[in-house]
Coordinates of C-alpha atoms and ligand atoms in Angstrom, one line a residue:
X297 CA 112.7 69.6 88.8
X298 CA 113.1 71.1 92.3
X299 CA 116.5 69.7 92.7
X300 CA 117.8 71.5 89.7
X301 CA 117.0 74.8 91.3
X302 CA 119.8 76.8 93.1
X303 CA 118.8 79.4 95.7
X304 CA 120.3 82.8 95.0
X305 CA 122.2 82.8 98.3
X306 CA 124.2 79.8 96.9
X307 CA 124.4 81.2 93.4
X308 CA 126.1 84.3 94.7
X309 CA 128.8 82.1 96.3
X310 CA 129.6 80.3 93.0
X311 CA 132.6 81.2 90.9
X312 CA 131.5 82.1 87.4
X313 CA 131.1 80.8 84.8
X314 CA 128.4 78.3 86.0
X315 CA 125.1 77.0 84.6
X316 CA 122.2 77.5 87.1
X317 CA 118.5 77.6 87.4
X318 CA 117.0 80.1 89.8
X319 CA 113.4 80.7 90.8
X320 CA 112.1 83.8 92.4
X321 CA 110.0 87.0 92.1
X322 CA 110.8 90.0 89.9
X323 CA 111.7 93.0 92.1
X324 CA 112.1 95.3 89.2
X325 CA 112.3 95.1 85.4
X326 CA 114.0 97.5 83.1
X327 CA 114.2 97.1 79.3
X328 CA 115.3 98.7 76.1
X329 CA 114.9 97.3 72.5
X330 CA 118.1 95.3 72.9
X331 CA 117.9 93.9 76.4
X332 CA 115.7 93.4 79.4
X333 CA 117.0 93.3 83.0
X334 CA 115.0 91.4 85.6
X335 CA 116.1 91.8 89.2
X336 CA 115.1 88.5 90.8
X337 CA 114.8 87.8 94.5
X338 CA 114.0 84.5 96.1
X339 CA 114.2 85.5 99.8
X340 CA 117.2 83.2 100.5
X341 CA 119.4 86.3 101.1
X342 CA 119.1 90.0 101.0
X343 CA 120.6 90.4 97.5
X344 CA 118.7 90.0 94.3
X345 CA 120.2 88.5 91.1
X346 CA 120.3 90.5 87.9
X347 CA 119.0 88.4 85.0
X348 CA 119.9 89.7 81.6
X349 CA 117.5 88.8 78.8
X350 CA 118.5 89.2 75.1
X351 CA 116.2 89.4 72.1
X352 CA 117.2 85.8 71.1
X353 CA 114.9 84.5 73.9
X354 CA 111.7 83.2 72.4
X355 CA 109.5 85.2 74.8
X356 CA 111.6 88.4 74.8
X357 CA 108.6 90.6 74.0
X358 CA 106.8 89.2 77.0
X359 CA 109.8 89.7 79.2
X360 CA 110.1 93.3 78.3
X361 CA 107.7 95.0 80.5
X362 CA 107.2 92.0 82.8
X363 CA 105.3 93.2 85.8
X364 CA 106.9 93.7 89.3
X365 CA 106.1 90.8 91.5
X366 CA 105.9 88.1 88.8
X367 CA 107.3 84.7 89.5
X368 CA 109.9 83.4 87.1
X369 CA 112.1 80.3 86.6
X370 CA 115.3 81.1 84.8
X371 CA 118.1 79.0 83.3
X372 CA 121.2 80.7 82.3
X373 CA 124.9 81.2 82.7
X374 CA 126.3 83.0 85.7
X375 CA 128.9 85.5 84.4
X376 CA 131.0 88.3 85.9
X377 CA 128.8 91.4 85.7
X378 CA 130.1 94.6 84.0
X379 CA 127.6 96.6 86.1
X380 CA 128.6 98.3 89.3
X381 CA 127.5 97.0 92.7
X382 CA 127.1 93.3 91.7
X383 CA 129.9 90.8 91.1
X384 CA 127.8 88.5 88.9
X385 CA 124.7 88.4 86.7
X386 CA 122.7 85.6 85.1
X387 CA 122.7 85.6 81.3
X388 CA 119.4 83.9 80.6
X389 CA 119.0 81.1 78.1
X390 CA 115.3 80.7 79.0
X391 CA 112.9 82.5 81.3
X392 CA 109.6 80.9 82.1
X393 CA 107.0 83.2 83.5
X394 CA 105.5 81.0 86.1
X395 CA 103.0 83.4 87.7
X396 CA 102.4 86.8 86.3
X397 CA 101.6 89.6 88.9
X398 CA 98.7 91.8 88.1
X399 CA 99.5 95.4 87.5
X400 CA 97.8 96.3 90.8
X401 CA 100.6 94.6 92.8
X402 CA 101.1 97.2 95.5
X403 CA 104.9 96.9 96.0
X404 CA 106.1 99.0 93.1
X405 CA 109.6 100.3 93.1
X406 CA 109.3 103.2 95.6
X407 CA 109.6 103.5 99.4
X408 CA 106.5 102.6 101.2
X409 CA 105.8 103.5 104.8
X410 CA 105.8 100.8 107.4
X411 CA 102.2 101.8 108.2
X412 CA 101.1 101.1 104.7
X413 CA 103.0 97.9 104.6
X414 CA 101.2 96.7 107.7
X415 CA 98.0 96.9 105.7
X416 CA 99.5 94.4 103.2
X417 CA 101.2 92.2 105.8
X418 CA 100.6 89.2 103.5
X419 CA 102.8 90.8 100.8
X420 CA 105.4 92.8 102.8
X421 CA 107.8 89.9 103.2
X422 CA 108.6 90.6 99.5
X423 CA 110.3 93.9 100.4
X424 CA 114.0 94.3 101.4
X425 CA 113.1 95.4 105.0
X426 CA 110.7 92.6 105.8
X427 CA 112.7 89.9 104.1
X428 CA 115.5 90.9 106.3
X429 CA 113.4 91.1 109.5
X430 CA 112.0 87.6 109.0
X431 CA 115.4 86.0 108.1
X432 CA 116.8 87.5 111.3
X433 CA 113.7 86.2 113.2
X434 CA 114.3 82.7 111.9
X435 CA 118.1 82.8 112.7
X436 CA 117.4 84.0 116.3
X437 CA 114.8 81.4 116.9
X438 CA 117.5 78.8 116.0
X439 CA 120.0 80.6 118.2
X440 CA 117.6 80.4 121.2
X441 CA 117.6 76.6 120.9
X442 CA 121.3 76.4 120.3
X443 CA 122.0 78.4 123.5
X444 CA 119.9 76.3 125.7
X445 CA 120.6 72.9 124.2
X446 CA 124.4 73.5 124.5
X447 CA 123.8 74.0 128.2
X448 CA 121.8 70.9 128.7
X449 CA 118.4 72.6 129.1
X450 CA 115.4 70.7 127.8
X451 CA 112.7 72.3 125.6
X452 CA 109.3 71.9 127.1
X453 CA 106.0 72.6 125.3
X454 CA 103.7 74.1 127.8
X455 CA 100.0 74.4 126.9
X456 CA 98.4 77.2 124.9
X457 CA 95.0 76.7 126.5
X458 CA 94.9 76.9 130.2
X459 CA 92.7 77.3 133.2
X460 CA 95.2 79.2 135.3
X461 CA 96.3 82.8 135.2
X462 CA 100.1 82.5 135.4
X463 CA 100.7 86.2 136.0
X464 CA 97.6 86.7 138.2
X465 CA 96.9 89.9 136.3
X466 CA 93.6 89.0 134.8
X467 CA 94.7 89.8 131.2
X468 CA 93.6 86.6 129.6
X469 CA 91.6 85.9 126.4
X470 CA 88.7 83.5 127.1
X471 CA 88.5 80.3 125.1
X472 CA 84.9 79.0 124.8
X473 CA 82.7 77.0 122.5
X474 CA 79.5 78.3 124.2
X475 CA 77.1 80.4 122.2
X476 CA 78.1 83.8 123.6
X477 CA 74.7 85.3 122.5
X478 CA 72.8 82.6 124.5
X479 CA 75.0 80.8 126.9
X480 CA 73.6 78.2 129.3
X481 CA 72.7 79.6 132.7
X482 CA 72.8 78.4 136.2
X483 CA 69.6 78.7 138.3
X484 CA 70.9 82.0 139.6
X485 CA 71.4 83.4 136.1
X486 CA 75.2 83.2 135.9
X487 CA 76.9 81.7 132.8
X488 CA 77.2 77.9 133.5
X489 CA 80.8 77.2 132.6
X490 CA 80.3 73.6 133.4
X491 CA 78.6 73.3 130.1
X492 CA 81.6 74.7 128.3
X493 CA 84.1 72.6 126.4
X494 CA 86.4 72.1 129.4
X495 CA 83.7 72.2 132.0
X496 CA 85.3 75.2 133.5
X497 CA 86.5 78.7 132.4
X498 CA 89.5 78.4 130.1
X499 CA 91.8 80.9 128.5
X500 CA 94.8 81.5 126.2
X501 CA 98.0 81.3 128.3
X502 CA 99.8 84.5 129.3
X503 CA 103.0 82.6 130.2
X504 CA 104.3 79.0 130.3
X505 CA 106.1 79.6 133.5
X506 CA 104.0 77.6 136.0
X507 CA 104.1 74.5 133.8
X508 CA 107.8 75.3 133.3
X509 CA 108.4 75.3 137.0
X510 CA 106.9 71.9 137.4
X511 CA 109.2 70.6 134.7
X512 CA 112.3 72.2 136.3
X513 CA 111.5 70.2 139.4
X514 CA 112.2 67.0 137.5
X515 CA 114.5 67.9 134.6
X516 CA 116.4 70.6 136.5
X517 CA 116.9 73.1 133.7
X518 CA 114.2 73.7 131.0
X519 CA 113.0 76.4 128.7
X520 CA 109.8 77.1 126.8
X521 CA 109.6 79.0 123.5
X522 CA 106.0 79.6 122.3
X523 CA 103.2 82.0 121.7
X524 CA 101.6 83.8 124.7
X525 CA 98.6 86.1 124.7
X526 CA 97.7 89.2 126.7
X527 CA 94.4 90.9 126.6
X528 CA 95.8 94.1 127.9
X529 CA 94.5 97.2 126.1
X530 CA 98.0 98.6 125.5
X531 CA 98.3 100.4 122.2
X532 CA 102.0 101.0 122.2
X533 CA 104.9 100.2 119.8
X534 CA 106.1 97.5 122.3
X535 CA 102.9 95.6 123.1
X536 CA 101.2 92.9 121.1
X537 CA 98.2 90.8 122.1
X538 CA 100.0 87.7 120.7
X539 CA 103.8 87.5 121.1
X540 CA 106.4 84.8 121.5
X541 CA 108.2 84.3 124.8
X542 CA 111.2 82.3 125.8
X543 CA 111.0 81.2 129.5
X544 CA 113.9 79.2 131.0
X545 CA 113.4 77.8 134.5
X546 CA 116.2 76.5 136.6
X547 CA 116.3 74.5 139.8
X548 CA 118.9 75.5 142.4
X549 CA 119.3 79.1 140.9
X550 CA 119.0 82.2 142.9
X551 CA 118.3 85.7 141.5
X552 CA 122.0 86.4 140.8
X553 CA 122.4 83.1 138.9
X554 CA 119.2 84.0 137.0
X555 CA 120.6 87.4 136.0
X556 CA 123.9 85.8 135.0
X557 CA 122.1 83.4 132.7
X558 CA 119.9 86.2 131.2
X559 CA 123.0 88.3 130.4
X560 CA 124.8 85.4 128.8
X561 CA 121.6 84.6 126.8
X562 CA 121.1 88.1 125.4
X563 CA 124.7 88.4 124.5
X564 CA 124.7 85.0 122.7
X565 CA 121.6 86.1 120.7
X566 CA 123.2 89.4 119.7
X567 CA 126.4 87.5 118.7
X568 CA 124.4 85.1 116.7
X569 CA 122.8 88.0 114.8
X570 CA 126.1 89.8 114.2
X571 CA 127.8 86.6 113.0
X572 CA 125.0 85.0 111.1
X573 CA 122.9 87.9 109.7
X574 CA 125.6 90.3 108.6
X575 CA 124.0 91.3 105.3
X576 CA 120.6 91.9 106.8
X577 CA 122.1 93.8 109.8
X578 CA 124.2 95.9 107.4
X579 CA 120.9 96.9 105.7
X580 CA 119.3 97.8 109.0
X581 CA 122.4 99.8 110.0
X582 CA 122.2 101.7 106.7
X583 CA 118.6 102.3 106.3
X584 CA 116.7 101.8 109.6
X585 CA 118.9 102.6 112.6
X586 CA 122.3 104.2 112.1
X587 CA 124.8 103.0 114.6
X588 CA 122.9 99.7 115.2
X589 CA 125.9 97.4 114.6
X590 CA 128.3 99.4 116.8
X591 CA 125.7 99.4 119.5
X592 CA 125.1 95.7 119.4
X593 CA 128.8 95.1 119.4
X594 CA 129.2 97.3 122.4
X595 CA 126.5 95.4 124.3
X596 CA 128.1 92.1 123.6
X597 CA 131.3 93.2 125.3
X598 CA 129.8 95.3 128.1
X599 CA 129.0 94.2 131.6
X600 CA 125.3 94.8 132.2
X601 CA 124.5 97.0 135.2
X602 CA 122.7 95.8 138.3
X603 CA 120.8 98.2 140.5
X604 CA 118.2 97.9 143.2
X605 CA 114.8 99.1 142.4
X606 CA 115.0 101.4 145.5
X607 CA 118.2 103.0 144.2
X608 CA 116.9 103.3 140.7
X609 CA 113.8 105.1 141.9
X610 CA 116.1 107.4 144.0
X611 CA 118.3 108.2 141.1
X612 CA 115.4 108.8 138.8
X613 CA 113.8 111.1 141.3
X614 CA 117.0 113.1 141.8
X615 CA 117.9 113.2 138.1
X616 CA 116.1 116.5 137.6
X617 CA 114.4 115.1 134.6
X618 CA 110.7 115.8 134.4
X619 CA 108.6 112.7 133.7
X620 CA 105.0 112.4 132.8
X621 CA 104.5 109.8 135.5
X622 CA 105.8 110.4 139.0
X623 CA 108.6 108.1 140.4
X624 CA 108.5 107.0 144.0
X625 CA 109.1 103.8 145.9
X626 CA 106.1 101.6 145.0
X627 CA 105.6 103.1 141.5
X628 CA 105.5 100.9 138.5
X629 CA 108.4 102.0 136.3
X630 CA 107.0 103.4 133.1
X631 CA 108.7 103.2 129.7
X632 CA 110.0 106.7 130.1
X633 CA 111.6 105.8 133.4
X634 CA 113.0 102.6 132.1
X635 CA 114.5 104.2 129.1
X636 CA 116.0 107.1 131.0
X637 CA 117.6 104.7 133.4
X638 CA 119.2 102.5 130.9
X639 CA 120.0 105.1 128.2
X640 CA 121.1 108.0 130.3
X641 CA 121.8 107.2 133.9
X642 CA 123.4 103.8 133.4
X643 CA 124.3 104.0 129.7
X644 CA 124.0 100.2 129.0
X645 CA 121.6 97.3 129.7
X646 CA 120.8 97.1 133.3
X647 CA 119.0 94.7 135.6
X648 CA 116.7 96.4 138.1
X649 CA 116.2 94.0 141.0
X650 CA 114.2 93.7 144.2
X651 CA 110.9 95.4 143.4
X652 CA 108.2 96.2 145.9
X653 CA 106.1 93.2 146.4
X654 CA 102.8 95.1 145.6
X655 CA 103.7 95.6 142.0
X656 CA 105.0 92.1 141.2
X657 CA 103.4 88.7 140.6
X658 CA 102.4 86.3 143.4
X659 CA 105.1 83.7 142.6
X660 CA 108.1 85.9 143.2
X661 CA 110.2 85.1 146.3
X662 CA 109.6 87.4 149.3
X663 CA 112.8 89.0 150.5
X664 CA 113.7 89.2 154.2
X665 CA 113.0 92.9 154.3
X666 CA 109.3 92.2 154.1
X667 CA 108.6 94.7 151.4
X668 CA 110.4 93.6 148.3
X669 CA 110.6 90.5 146.1
X670 CA 113.5 88.8 144.4
X671 CA 112.4 90.1 140.9
X672 CA 114.5 91.4 138.1
X673 CA 113.7 93.3 134.9
X674 CA 116.4 93.7 132.2
X675 CA 116.1 97.2 130.7
X676 CA 117.9 97.9 127.4
X677 CA 118.3 101.2 125.5
X678 CA 115.6 102.1 123.0
X679 CA 113.3 99.2 124.1
X680 CA 113.0 99.4 127.9
X681 CA 112.0 96.1 129.4
X682 CA 113.3 93.1 127.5
X683 CA 113.2 90.5 130.2
X684 CA 111.2 90.0 133.3
X685 CA 112.1 87.3 135.8
X686 CA 112.5 86.3 139.4
X687 CA 113.6 83.8 142.0
X688 CA 110.4 81.9 142.8
X689 CA 108.8 81.5 146.2
X690 CA 109.7 78.0 147.1
X691 CA 108.2 78.0 150.6
X692 CA 104.7 76.5 150.6
X693 CA 103.2 78.5 153.4
X694 CA 104.5 81.8 152.0
X695 CA 103.3 81.0 148.5
X696 CA 99.8 80.1 149.7
X697 CA 99.6 83.4 151.5
X698 CA 100.8 85.5 148.5
X699 CA 98.4 83.7 146.2
X700 CA 95.6 84.7 148.6
X701 CA 96.9 88.2 149.0
X702 CA 96.8 88.6 145.3
X703 CA 93.1 87.9 145.3
X704 CA 93.5 84.5 143.7
X705 CA 92.2 81.1 144.9
X706 CA 95.0 78.7 146.0
X707 CA 92.6 75.8 145.1
X708 CA 93.0 76.7 141.5
X709 CA 96.8 76.4 141.9
X710 CA 96.9 73.2 143.9
X711 CA 98.9 71.3 141.2
X712 CA 101.4 74.2 141.1
X713 CA 101.6 74.2 144.9
X714 CA 102.4 70.4 144.8
X715 CA 105.9 71.4 143.6
X716 CA 106.4 73.1 147.0
X717 CA 104.9 70.1 148.8
X718 CA 107.0 67.4 147.3
X719 CA 110.7 68.2 147.3
X720 CA 110.7 71.9 146.9
X721 CA 114.0 73.6 146.0
X722 CA 115.1 77.2 145.4
X723 CA 114.6 78.0 141.7
X724 CA 114.4 80.9 139.3
X725 CA 113.6 81.8 135.8
X726 CA 112.8 84.6 133.4
X727 CA 110.8 85.5 130.3
X728 CA 112.3 87.2 127.3
X729 CA 109.9 88.8 124.8
X730 CA 111.1 87.5 121.4
X731 CA 109.7 90.4 119.5
X732 CA 111.3 92.9 121.9
X733 CA 114.6 91.2 121.2
X734 CA 114.0 91.4 117.5
X735 CA 113.2 95.2 117.7
X736 CA 116.5 95.6 119.6
X737 CA 118.5 93.6 117.1
X738 CA 117.0 95.1 113.9
X739 CA 116.4 98.7 115.1
X740 CA 112.7 98.3 114.0
X741 CA 110.7 100.6 116.2
X742 CA 107.3 99.0 116.2
X743 CA 106.6 95.5 117.4
X744 CA 104.0 95.2 114.6
X745 CA 106.9 95.1 112.2
X746 CA 108.8 92.2 113.6
X747 CA 106.0 89.6 113.8
X748 CA 104.4 88.2 110.6
X749 CA 100.8 89.1 111.3
X750 CA 100.5 91.4 114.4
X751 CA 97.6 91.1 116.7
X752 CA 96.9 94.3 118.7
X753 CA 93.8 96.0 120.1
X754 CA 91.2 96.3 117.3
X755 CA 93.5 94.6 114.8
X756 CA 93.3 90.9 113.9
X757 CA 93.8 91.0 110.1
X758 CA 95.0 88.1 107.9
Ligands
4AD1829 O1 107.4 90.5 132.5 P1 106.5 89.4 132.0 O2 105.0 89.6 132.1 O3 106.9 88.1 132.7 C1 106.3 86.9 132.6 O4 105.4 86.6 131.9 C2 107.0 85.8 133.5 N1 106.1 84.7 133.6 C3 108.3 85.4 132.9 C4 109.1 84.4 133.7 O5 109.6 84.8 134.7 N2 109.1 83.2 133.3 O6 106.8 89.1 130.5 C5 108.2 88.7 130.1 C6 108.6 89.5 128.9 C7 108.7 91.0 129.1 O7 109.9 91.4 129.7 C8 108.6 91.5 127.6 O8 109.8 91.4 127.0 C9 107.6 90.5 127.0 O9 107.7 89.3 127.8 N3 106.2 91.0 127.0 C10 105.6 91.4 125.9 N4 106.1 91.5 124.6 C11 105.2 92.0 123.7 N5 103.9 92.3 124.0 C12 103.4 92.2 125.2 N6 102.2 92.6 125.5 C13 104.3 91.8 126.2 N7 104.2 91.6 127.6 C14 105.4 91.1 128.0
MG1830 MG1 107.4 92.4 133.2

């Protein structure tokens, strides 16, 4: 039965006349006494297929007035369509109503706000916008693998549950099987984590980097692509508590090599979207973000800028623009600074490199100036930070010191430090936030609208 079904994406490539069976959901139904039109969509592509039902059909009366959202299986003849805007339509010989949608189906034919659609995240994939978002998401996930596999990188599955804080920022979700209302206690009254599932405190990972580094010390070039978790209370359109990150890690790379790879990677992903998701991008360009396609094409052919953090701060300070947060050497660049830098001062994607050591993670390589680290952030228009990366501190003594200086205990990182004990080499890597990339590629302005079921502070529905 299944084999007889043709997805609408394929149906639309057929040359009529052709006999086909399609299965999908009714987007809209219109009818008169003489005919009923069902617009059927199966998600395989942006377009829906118009199904024309005539009174000869045994269940014509049921089909007239069929509710939006109902599932149907249609057999019919694909013919050239007399109607405007569609080359073909399906003249139905039989229409089976497989699953009727109750009249309370919330996606009736009108424009719904993205805020409203978030409340029905389990149904929103049946809209034009979200069908397109999630097809692009799927295509780009594949493009990530193609990019790295073509270069001989190996895909590594680093753990989701971990005992180490890869960023040292203390933004981890705890994982426990203890009864939080009545946990076991030590004689001094502290929670006795030895009684917990892993016999020690454990968390959801914030990054696969540390495990990735150990694998790069054997496989040379690797990447991870998996979910990461941040318990940071950031309620912004760019932060999620659960997001997907791609983290390549390369032995023998310095910061320049790292930025070169990141630039090639971003361009390859944009190219993949432009080439493989044309219909969906055309929709975003029309309805969500005018100028999107031209912007993406420009980025693919532009050279990304590179600027030292110190110079970036200087130019921001001298720009005459008034910011909410002050800029000075040592300040964390805020979204407003990042966007002004990439959108106005540089006018294209830009790597900011060599940040003050105080505002970056313990594993970044100390520069010889004593005050900066070999870090890079890639900033892009509309989004701000898309990538964060660095050359890693490969010198054992320096790394032990920076771990301590960050208030962390080197004992907890002994396995990681082993990479520096046994055949250490210069290496570098970066992390690209997959949802940030999707925002960039689709023009969607809220991270909640590019991930199936967003997790953000006070929101864990579905
Ligand atoms: O800059 P971050 O924190 O870097 C790391 O995690 C490193 N371990 C990466 C590495 O060098 N291997 O995060 C990397 C990227 C950011 O640039 C951003 O795109 C994304 O991950 N990101 C988030 N995306 C959505 N929601 C959040 N809360 C995010 N935090 C970071
Ligand atoms: Mg960062």
